[in-house]
mmCIF file of C-alpha atoms in Angstrom:
data_model
loop_
_atom_site.group_PDB
_atom_site.id
_atom_site.type_symbol
_atom_site.label_atom_id
_atom_site.label_comp_id
_atom_site.label_asym_id
_atom_site.label_seq_id
_atom_site.Cartn_x
_atom_site.Cartn_y
_atom_site.Cartn_z
ATOM 1 C CA MET A 1 5.035 4.576 9.127
ATOM 2 C CA VAL A 2 2.431 6.742 7.352
ATOM 3 C CA SER A 3 -0.164 3.976 7.239
ATOM 4 C CA LYS A 4 0.354 3.311 10.973
ATOM 5 C CA LEU A 5 -0.179 7.005 11.731
ATOM 6 C CA LEU A 6 -3.341 7.092 9.631
ATOM 7 C CA LYS A 7 -4.700 3.926 11.254
ATOM 8 C CA ALA A 8 -4.102 5.425 14.699
ATOM 9 C CA ALA A 9 -5.907 8.604 13.610
ATOM 10 C CA LEU A 10 -8.822 6.533 12.260
ATOM 11 C CA LYS A 11 -9.222 4.868 15.645
ATOM 12 C CA ASN A 12 -8.952 8.218 17.466
ATOM 13 C CA GLN A 13 -5.816 6.920 19.188
ATOM 14 C CA LEU A 14 -3.766 9.861 17.959
ATOM 15 C CA PRO A 15 -4.832 13.511 17.579
ATOM 16 C CA LEU A 16 -4.615 14.834 14.009
ATOM 17 C CA TRP A 17 -2.176 17.582 15.030
ATOM 18 C CA VAL A 18 0.306 14.881 16.119
ATOM 19 C CA VAL A 19 -0.119 13.113 12.768
ATOM 20 C CA ASP A 20 0.430 16.476 11.009
ATOM 21 C CA LEU A 21 3.694 17.073 12.895
ATOM 22 C CA CYS A 22 4.954 13.600 11.979
ATOM 23 C CA LEU A 23 4.000 14.054 8.324
ATOM 24 C CA TRP A 24 5.626 17.506 8.136
ATOM 25 C CA THR A 25 8.822 15.879 9.399
ATOM 26 C CA GLY A 26 8.545 12.875 7.076
ATOM 27 C CA ILE A 27 7.487 14.914 4.030
ATOM 28 C CA PRO A 28 9.450 18.166 4.470
ATOM 29 C CA PHE A 29 8.100 19.730 1.249
ATOM 30 C CA ASN A 30 4.701 20.176 2.914
ATOM 31 C CA ALA A 31 5.941 21.658 6.208
ATOM 32 C CA PRO A 32 6.154 25.358 5.206
ATOM 33 C CA HIS A 33 2.660 25.218 3.690
ATOM 34 C CA TYR A 34 1.009 23.954 6.893
ATOM 35 C CA LEU A 35 -1.273 21.540 5.067
ATOM 36 C CA LYS A 36 -3.355 20.049 7.862
ATOM 37 C CA LEU A 37 -5.442 16.918 8.128
ATOM 38 C CA GLU A 38 -8.978 18.098 8.759
ATOM 39 C CA THR A 39 -10.768 14.736 8.437
ATOM 40 C CA VAL A 40 -9.434 11.187 8.375
ATOM 41 C CA LYS A 41 -12.049 8.513 7.687
ATOM 42 C CA LYS A 42 -11.793 5.105 6.068
ATOM 43 C CA GLU A 43 -13.172 6.377 2.765
ATOM 44 C CA LYS A 44 -12.299 10.078 2.905
ATOM 45 C CA ILE A 45 -9.393 12.348 3.772
ATOM 46 C CA VAL A 46 -9.772 16.122 3.863
ATOM 47 C CA VAL A 47 -6.700 18.358 3.912
ATOM 48 C CA LYS A 48 -6.970 22.018 4.920
ATOM 49 C CA ILE A 49 -5.047 24.515 2.796
ATOM 50 C CA PRO A 50 -4.504 27.581 4.985
ATOM 51 C CA PHE A 51 -4.897 30.987 3.380
ATOM 52 C CA ARG A 52 -1.515 32.334 4.414
ATOM 53 C CA ARG A 53 1.305 34.231 2.744
ATOM 54 C CA SER A 54 3.431 31.186 1.887
ATOM 55 C CA ASN A 55 0.489 29.700 -0.048
ATOM 56 C CA LYS A 56 -0.527 32.813 -2.006
ATOM 57 C CA ASN A 57 0.143 33.833 -5.589
ATOM 58 C CA HIS A 58 0.806 37.274 -7.071
ATOM 59 C CA ILE A 59 -2.915 38.213 -7.068
ATOM 60 C CA ASN A 60 -3.448 37.293 -3.412
ATOM 61 C CA GLY A 61 -5.246 33.996 -4.012
ATOM 62 C CA LEU A 62 -4.146 30.477 -3.163
ATOM 63 C CA HIS A 63 -1.405 29.463 -5.591
ATOM 64 C CA ALA A 64 -2.272 26.787 -8.159
ATOM 65 C CA CYS A 65 0.724 24.717 -7.060
ATOM 66 C CA ILE A 66 -0.392 24.511 -3.417
ATOM 67 C CA LEU A 67 -3.865 23.449 -4.562
ATOM 68 C CA ALA A 68 -2.306 20.697 -6.693
ATOM 69 C CA ALA A 69 0.018 19.653 -3.858
ATOM 70 C CA ALA A 70 -2.899 19.415 -1.414
ATOM 71 C CA ALA A 71 -4.852 17.273 -3.883
ATOM 72 C CA GLU A 72 -1.891 14.923 -4.345
ATOM 73 C CA TYR A 73 -1.339 14.808 -0.570
ATOM 74 C CA SER A 74 -4.941 13.942 0.350
ATOM 75 C CA CYS A 75 -5.273 11.356 -2.409
ATOM 76 C CA GLY A 76 -1.897 9.750 -1.713
ATOM 77 C CA LEU A 77 -2.603 9.486 2.005
ATOM 78 C CA LEU A 78 -5.975 7.893 1.281
ATOM 79 C CA LEU A 79 -4.403 5.298 -1.030
ATOM 80 C CA ILE A 80 -1.715 4.541 1.559
ATOM 81 C CA SER A 81 -4.414 4.098 4.200
ATOM 82 C CA HIS A 82 -6.029 1.379 2.038
ATOM 83 C CA LEU A 83 -2.887 -0.324 0.713
ATOM 84 C CA ASP A 84 0.128 -1.676 2.558
ATOM 85 C CA ALA A 85 3.048 0.573 1.555
ATOM 86 C CA LYS A 86 5.413 -2.302 2.362
ATOM 87 C CA LYS A 87 3.727 -4.442 -0.311
ATOM 88 C CA PHE A 88 2.931 -1.819 -2.946
ATOM 89 C CA ARG A 89 4.863 1.032 -4.530
ATOM 90 C CA ILE A 90 2.452 3.915 -4.952
ATOM 91 C CA ILE A 91 3.844 6.642 -7.184
ATOM 92 C CA MET A 92 2.194 9.615 -8.831
ATOM 93 C CA LYS A 93 2.354 9.442 -12.612
ATOM 94 C CA ASN A 94 0.300 12.434 -13.673
ATOM 95 C CA LEU A 95 -1.719 15.284 -12.241
ATOM 96 C CA SER A 96 -4.140 17.528 -14.087
ATOM 97 C CA ALA A 97 -6.241 20.267 -12.591
ATOM 98 C CA ASP A 98 -9.166 22.369 -13.695
ATOM 99 C CA TYR A 99 -9.138 25.593 -11.713
ATOM 100 C CA LEU A 100 -12.683 26.918 -11.462
ATOM 101 C CA TYR A 101 -12.721 29.736 -8.920
ATOM 102 C CA GLN A 102 -10.103 31.894 -7.218
ATOM 103 C CA ALA A 103 -9.529 30.859 -3.605
ATOM 104 C CA LYS A 104 -9.373 33.865 -1.277
ATOM 105 C CA MET A 105 -9.753 31.945 2.012
ATOM 106 C CA ASP A 106 -8.888 28.619 3.642
ATOM 107 C CA SER A 107 -9.742 25.769 1.299
ATOM 108 C CA PHE A 108 -10.095 22.010 1.590
ATOM 109 C CA ALA A 109 -8.916 19.170 -0.678
ATOM 110 C CA THR A 110 -11.196 16.140 -0.365
ATOM 111 C CA ALA A 111 -10.197 12.698 -1.623
ATOM 112 C CA SER A 112 -12.795 9.917 -1.455
ATOM 113 C CA ILE A 113 -12.451 6.240 -2.380
ATOM 114 C CA SER A 114 -14.103 3.134 -0.983
ATOM 115 C CA SER A 115 -12.723 -0.278 -0.098
ATOM 116 C CA GLU A 116 -14.817 -1.672 -2.959
ATOM 117 C CA TRP A 117 -13.193 0.816 -5.349
ATOM 118 C CA ILE A 118 -9.739 -0.342 -4.188
ATOM 119 C CA GLN A 119 -10.718 -3.981 -4.669
ATOM 120 C CA HIS A 120 -12.225 -3.399 -8.134
ATOM 121 C CA ASN A 121 -9.640 -0.949 -9.504
ATOM 122 C CA VAL A 122 -6.429 -2.028 -7.777
ATOM 123 C CA LEU A 123 -6.330 -5.424 -6.096
ATOM 124 C CA THR A 124 -8.316 -7.475 -8.633
ATOM 125 C CA PRO A 125 -6.452 -6.054 -11.675
ATOM 126 C CA LEU A 126 -3.102 -6.683 -9.921
ATOM 127 C CA GLU A 127 -3.918 -10.400 -9.871
ATOM 128 C CA LEU A 128 -3.507 -10.354 -13.681
ATOM 129 C CA ASN A 129 -1.132 -7.426 -14.268
ATOM 130 C CA ASP A 130 2.265 -6.301 -12.980
ATOM 131 C CA SER A 131 0.950 -2.811 -12.267
ATOM 132 C CA VAL A 132 -2.194 -0.724 -12.475
ATOM 133 C CA GLU A 133 -2.925 2.937 -12.999
ATOM 134 C CA VAL A 134 -5.819 4.612 -11.243
ATOM 135 C CA THR A 135 -7.067 8.185 -11.454
ATOM 136 C CA PRO A 136 -9.156 9.319 -8.496
ATOM 137 C CA MET A 137 -10.722 12.790 -8.588
ATOM 138 C CA VAL A 138 -10.027 15.242 -5.775
ATOM 139 C CA GLU A 139 -12.287 18.235 -5.257
ATOM 140 C CA ILE A 140 -11.158 21.449 -3.625
ATOM 141 C CA HIS A 141 -13.693 23.802 -2.024
ATOM 142 C CA ASP A 142 -13.223 26.965 -0.033
ATOM 143 C CA ARG A 143 -14.736 27.622 3.387
ATOM 144 C CA ASP A 144 -17.840 29.101 1.686
ATOM 145 C CA CYS A 145 -18.329 25.868 -0.331
ATOM 146 C CA ASN A 146 -17.275 27.383 -3.680
ATOM 147 C CA LYS A 147 -15.701 24.710 -5.865
ATOM 148 C CA ILE A 148 -12.143 25.911 -6.428
ATOM 149 C CA ALA A 149 -10.705 23.054 -8.476
ATOM 150 C CA GLU A 150 -11.132 19.506 -9.691
ATOM 151 C CA VAL A 151 -7.869 17.583 -9.716
ATOM 152 C CA LYS A 152 -7.244 14.215 -11.350
ATOM 153 C CA VAL A 153 -4.260 12.396 -9.893
ATOM 154 C CA THR A 154 -3.026 9.321 -11.752
ATOM 155 C CA TRP A 155 -1.119 6.807 -9.651
ATOM 156 C CA GLN A 156 0.847 3.766 -10.696
ATOM 157 C CA ILE A 157 0.500 0.991 -8.147
ATOM 158 C CA LYS A 158 2.813 -1.979 -8.350
ATOM 159 C CA PRO A 159 3.856 -4.741 -5.956
ATOM 160 C CA TRP A 160 7.403 -4.038 -4.732
ATOM 161 C CA LYS A 161 8.493 -7.488 -5.910
ATOM 162 C CA LYS A 162 7.683 -6.411 -9.508
ATOM 163 C CA VAL A 163 9.604 -3.117 -9.326
ATOM 164 C CA ARG A 164 12.707 -3.015 -11.513
ATOM 165 C CA THR A 165 14.953 0.015 -11.178
ATOM 166 C CA LYS A 166 18.238 0.822 -12.845
ATOM 167 C CA LYS A 167 21.208 1.509 -10.589
#
């Protein structure tokens, strides 16, 4: 469902606010934070992190956890837009963030990967391995272009037919 929504947004067949509403319903954790898709392109997804009370910390800046969540969200959506979620299990394995500047306004998490990157780092290695791990970098900037954080999100990508879970 998510990849269909993103493909419709890419083709301008669906307004981003409609995609946001669907994602807030499908991923309820994100709903109270009002993370919003700002840009959806083939090689880039930008998620807006609103400067609002539910996203603030005790010193009136954006909370580190909402910055990390927005980075994971933008990066995960971008991977899903490139890979068929019915063929591949995409699961976050690790997240590490370097917080560089206190965010005191709306900020934006930008994930960027190319089709060539997917081919080289995911699809080709999966021809020889049961799973792969990739670590794209997500940058977060505020409205004034200050770099707020650099977030590395490690994902394990595995064909569903290779997934073995205990019951």
